């Protein structure tokens, strides 16, 4: 059983005890512990259950590669599932809970799966649960889903907030080990702007644990000095607890900074997502040790040798009293020496036939038993390591001899962390000695300039020994700086004694000729329960591509993304296919390197900042007066103003009637206003609009249509001629930016020799529609310019003053009422609105919203972009031929409208629709025709485009598009309801209110 | 003339930098041929500013000219002067192909001030623009994004930046800057 | 046809719980290959380029419905390695336009029985798909779709916010910015295991004696007198009477070889998954106003779909800001995911046409047919697409594919699905 | 994340400050053109796996459209240039040839 040693521990501060709970049980650790080291310190070996077989699992690793120790952390608004104990720094009051078991960690029903494991090989679910059909969804799937899934689902809104940060640097160095420090130092000395990030809280990586000596001093001292030196360089920024998450095209990189996970504080951002643009990126991300594949290698107590070393040295935690180190390389001996020094019993099993390197000799000299040519036949124990059966590595594991032990340290060799190198297309090459994939500098990821922008350094580049790491990192750092444009020269590289070592022996099966029974208990992917035999089965069934095997067995698809299992799995697959490992290749590495929170990705964009709300100058008044908001693009417009005691429908009805009978006000500020000016403006306007706009007299207004080059109606609005070479174009609310961009595009990319300038002045003005029989009265009451019928007839505009406001007044109407649209400077919009309300009170002035606006325009048969149009409708469909110039040779959309389908006489055309019973036609209803088409679908002959209850006429009114509609006036056709029944409606004229236009022309 | 109000009525807030709306500022968009000496002359005659160089600012006694694009300038003046400037510029530029419009009320203007690199850091949280002093120096205009909306950024000095955005999103930009400068969220990168 | 005698049917172990039990007691040594790896023959009646879901389904229905079994499916990489294995596995048919509804509903109904038909569990899970209406405009758009579906034989309904909340309790329906105003609900929509669809079809094709030839890249299309006669490949020339090009993002490239152009551009589409959590969401939700959709896989991962880049891209990588936009939208819609972590993001190359609807069509080259342009919507269509394509190739006409011809672009006869409130596929 | 230099304001723009505008150097076919030409103009697109010419707009900046020569397989950018030209300038084409000998795009090379 694991326990805390009395002395030592580089990271912990014994004077600062920290209390936390695990599965409700109170426990203690120290400042500087990780949750993992604290649990081990308390003798808690069992920390979770595996994904598929619910096998008891313990801590395997000491870093982000940990596959087993995933926890539910915290509660309620700060609850987080799947947190790695090995990367969770301990703090007072931390609450942790193991996952994926029921009813308890110790007694888990799911363990049944383990008993049934022989029935649940890779891909078993593809071959089973086929009958009866409905059972998959209703019986099998729910069971499978419940047993899967690891952590609990959060239930609450996140109490924390997050932010982004944008940084541009010459050189980004990822990884704060000695390689990263050396690379950053070299780049910094060369004069480059450098950002160095380290995922953990500590600098120096493994070197201090591994006992390296650099520049004649212990690694820890060198690290401290180098960090200090970097901190003092003005052109170098260093940042711990910041992980390099992903590398993207053109030197873009993501870093994930965890600000408060180690010391919760809701007032600070929890995570900060760094979006970095780097000239060059140096990946000094180190290497990860590989497990060995022997039976029972997933029992709690079986760990990576390097992790055992870390826990003893960094946290003064012993994973056990009797440790068996099983290795295929010299590095394993470091662990043996470390644990022996800590006063634990240790035996080394070296799979190699002989081991005479310095470390091995040192171990022997220290009195450690070293047995060469040996491997592990199996590890046995009830939920933890109790006995290790030792066998001849080269044989099939028969007649093994037992050793009592409570911890097994696996040293299977090292794999460089090549994730960041690979994210953006960097390729790998296989290195025989060491048996790992390393970055292939010939096939590096290329940036915008076509040159390599990622350089790997140190262990991440396949250099595993201190001296080589430092040189490699120095070169990478200096090169990165030079390529990023730095002109200085780096100081000297740090040096270390060359460590002699004997070649490692790749061991993919232990023992080499292990039986099926043994191989079926040898785990490759701990979290997803993928065993050697699963990969072999995949190969046998023809899943030869590594991607197939990965997907079929789920190897490497767990939350550790195969950090421990990839190479071992590949090797087994290669063996099963009788191919070389490099031939089999690797799966694609995808960001992020290690999971990052959704909150961090969303950043500041939540709640009020989720999206911008565009506000008109009268926004506050609307908000204070019952506005029922309707989002229109990023604008918010009042749908209706709901008064106390009325519902939204009543409000709409009230607004329509008040406007028709006396006086209504509409905040029309959101309508787009574009100024088009220049000697060629007329010619340009004629291309933009289907109408002839060049002939519009100064002072007059004209309703215009805009089509896309594809012929479809895209926007409409009133155009006013301001002067000789200036037009003012009104667009729809959503249209201002879109149409402005549309105009600029044509001017810049097609007719760049035309002399035309366009400006978007939408927000310069607050615009109010003053509508109703008393519209003129209220303006006359405010005084100022003459707005009489004679001075300002229908479809004209004038500039002047309304009351004390300088204004531009357009005599136009979208409601069929006497109507003035008045534009005043936005800074005075609210004051103008208030003035109108005050002056209008005697007329019962009534502000109205978008719904009343829609109803009134529909009563007049006016079309609405987005209702009558949907991107497939041409003006001709809407009976707007009068607005399409016959004289013009060309305008955007003209050619498109000549295509067969556009000139088809059977196109659906706009008509009014009147239900026989006066009811309101269902929104979106279709008119049915005779029979069905070749696909058995009911034939249709039209559809409803707008349908409302008209408060004015007190019945339903509607418009729609109907095949040959205008020729079928008076005909009754059937429209469908979703329940399968039909409504009869008569085809009528779209204009159902004041057809002669008498009301608007007074 | 009634009392004019700016987008967020002069709101201000203090975090690790101070954020304040600058109130009403006169702004006039001028489009024309920046390479044409007649144009330059006409603009000078009204603003007493020479033409700014690319991404630059030219200052006269009371007016400033900001480079917006190869054929566009933004004249910054007193709010109550803007309409007069429009008239004067239109007159001075008549005969040349040009466009002059008052956009004073279409904009919101913010001042972000603080010590050291605090100002750049608060803004780096919400703009992708490269804010390193050697890239975006004092007196240079950078048109870019503030989170999800367009904005123009200019450092008046190391300790103060001016941000211009559309009036309708004034509240959004103000809230963004307040959030970005929350005490305790200093980055310490620049 | 068929001219040559097809290969002997391959013997394959039938999958069932009993087979698994039997194998359990002989260490699973008895399982045979799921599909063969044959050497290409000199000639086939039909060659399909592309062993993705659509290509394999086309081959399968050629054999099953039309008795054409002398078929080769050529794949330059590994089967199912394109978008079939990279999508968010959503299956629905609540489309607005008749031709779309027809082919997607055909596909959906085939998915209902696909596991049994293929004797391979593709895990079709009709858990229901909802598309949120968060603006008045979307409400009108989805009500229109519901009325169209009612006449198309597609079972959908427009449901209330309360019902939305009941079906998906983790959703925030009260806004603040975009309160949920209702949703278009297709109860028989859902998800399936994407790889299994490709593998299941491949296994059946192989069983029927068809040749699935992986790592075989087509480098040329050979024709005589305007008729296709075969292809040139990295494994030599192979002749055929008819050729089906089903290569998604690479369609433009292959069309080039065949000597015709396509109204297609290839762009990157991205997706991501969270770490797995216990079941908390039993429906598929699409929120088009804020641009994001999400479902939960059987493993427990939240599967999230993002947007496409605006520019041509063959890298199978996209820009991260699309991921940000999508996650932002979903955190707003499902606040509880804020503390979940993104496990993995990836991209695929999708081929997008002028009207964003697919092309299933004859081509200017006689006896050469093309199936492409599925954009972001291909997976859900696989069985229907294969069914229609096989019918078109075997008989020269299929009601399912009729409207999706290449000629529609010159005539202006588009199939525009975006009209219903800008619905993403 | 593409980073392109706007040839007008000389700023290195983040992709999120830009708007992608599709294939460059299209010839507009208006009234009087044949159905084939019109279809070509509206819908037929170069979709190369390699050198491509495309339109971008510096929408969050100076608002100007410009052209970019880019490799769609490697995302390498060979150059950006004015929107007011009917075909890529010599220096850009030379830059491409230096990197990708034998490149073809439409009838350019």
Short mmCIF file of C-alpha atoms in Angstrom, two decimals, chain D residues 41-84:
data_model
loop_
_atom_site.label_atom_id
_atom_site.label_comp_id
_atom_site.label_asym_id
_atom_site.label_seq_id
_atom_site.Cartn_x
_atom_site.Cartn_y
_atom_site.Cartn_z
CA UNK D 41 -19.98 32.62 -64.72
CA UNK D 42 -22.38 31.97 -61.86
CA UNK D 43 -21.65 28.39 -60.84
CA UNK D 44 -18.71 26.65 -62.45
CA UNK D 45 -15.69 27.08 -60.20
CA UNK D 46 -12.04 26.22 -60.22
CA UNK D 47 -11.55 23.87 -57.30
CA UNK D 48 -7.86 23.05 -57.52
CA UNK D 49 -5.91 21.07 -55.01
CA UNK D 50 -2.98 23.43 -55.20
CA UNK D 51 -2.46 26.94 -56.56
CA UNK D 52 -5.63 29.01 -56.45
CA UNK D 53 -6.55 32.66 -56.97
CA UNK D 54 -9.28 34.07 -54.80
CA UNK D 55 -10.94 37.24 -53.59
CA UNK D 56 -10.86 38.55 -50.05
CA UNK D 57 -12.26 41.66 -48.44
CA UNK D 58 -10.58 43.44 -45.53
CA UNK D 59 -14.04 43.85 -44.07
CA UNK D 60 -13.01 44.75 -40.51
CA UNK D 61 -10.32 47.05 -41.77
CA UNK D 62 -10.09 49.34 -44.78
CA UNK D 63 -13.06 47.62 -46.39
CA UNK D 64 -11.20 47.00 -49.62
CA UNK D 65 -11.38 43.87 -51.73
CA UNK D 66 -8.08 42.31 -52.75
CA UNK D 67 -6.79 39.17 -54.43
CA UNK D 68 -4.73 36.38 -52.92
CA UNK D 69 -2.74 33.60 -54.56
CA UNK D 70 -2.84 30.63 -52.22
CA UNK D 71 -2.22 26.89 -52.23
CA UNK D 72 -5.37 25.06 -51.13
CA UNK D 73 -3.42 21.97 -50.09
CA UNK D 74 -0.66 23.60 -48.05
CA UNK D 75 -2.30 26.99 -47.38
CA UNK D 76 0.91 28.66 -48.47
CA UNK D 77 0.28 32.24 -49.57
CA UNK D 78 2.24 33.33 -52.64
CA UNK D 79 1.07 36.90 -52.57
CA UNK D 80 -1.80 39.36 -52.30
CA UNK D 81 -2.57 42.02 -54.89
CA UNK D 82 -5.04 44.62 -56.08
CA UNK D 83 -8.63 43.66 -56.80
CA UNK D 84 -8.58 45.99 -59.80
#
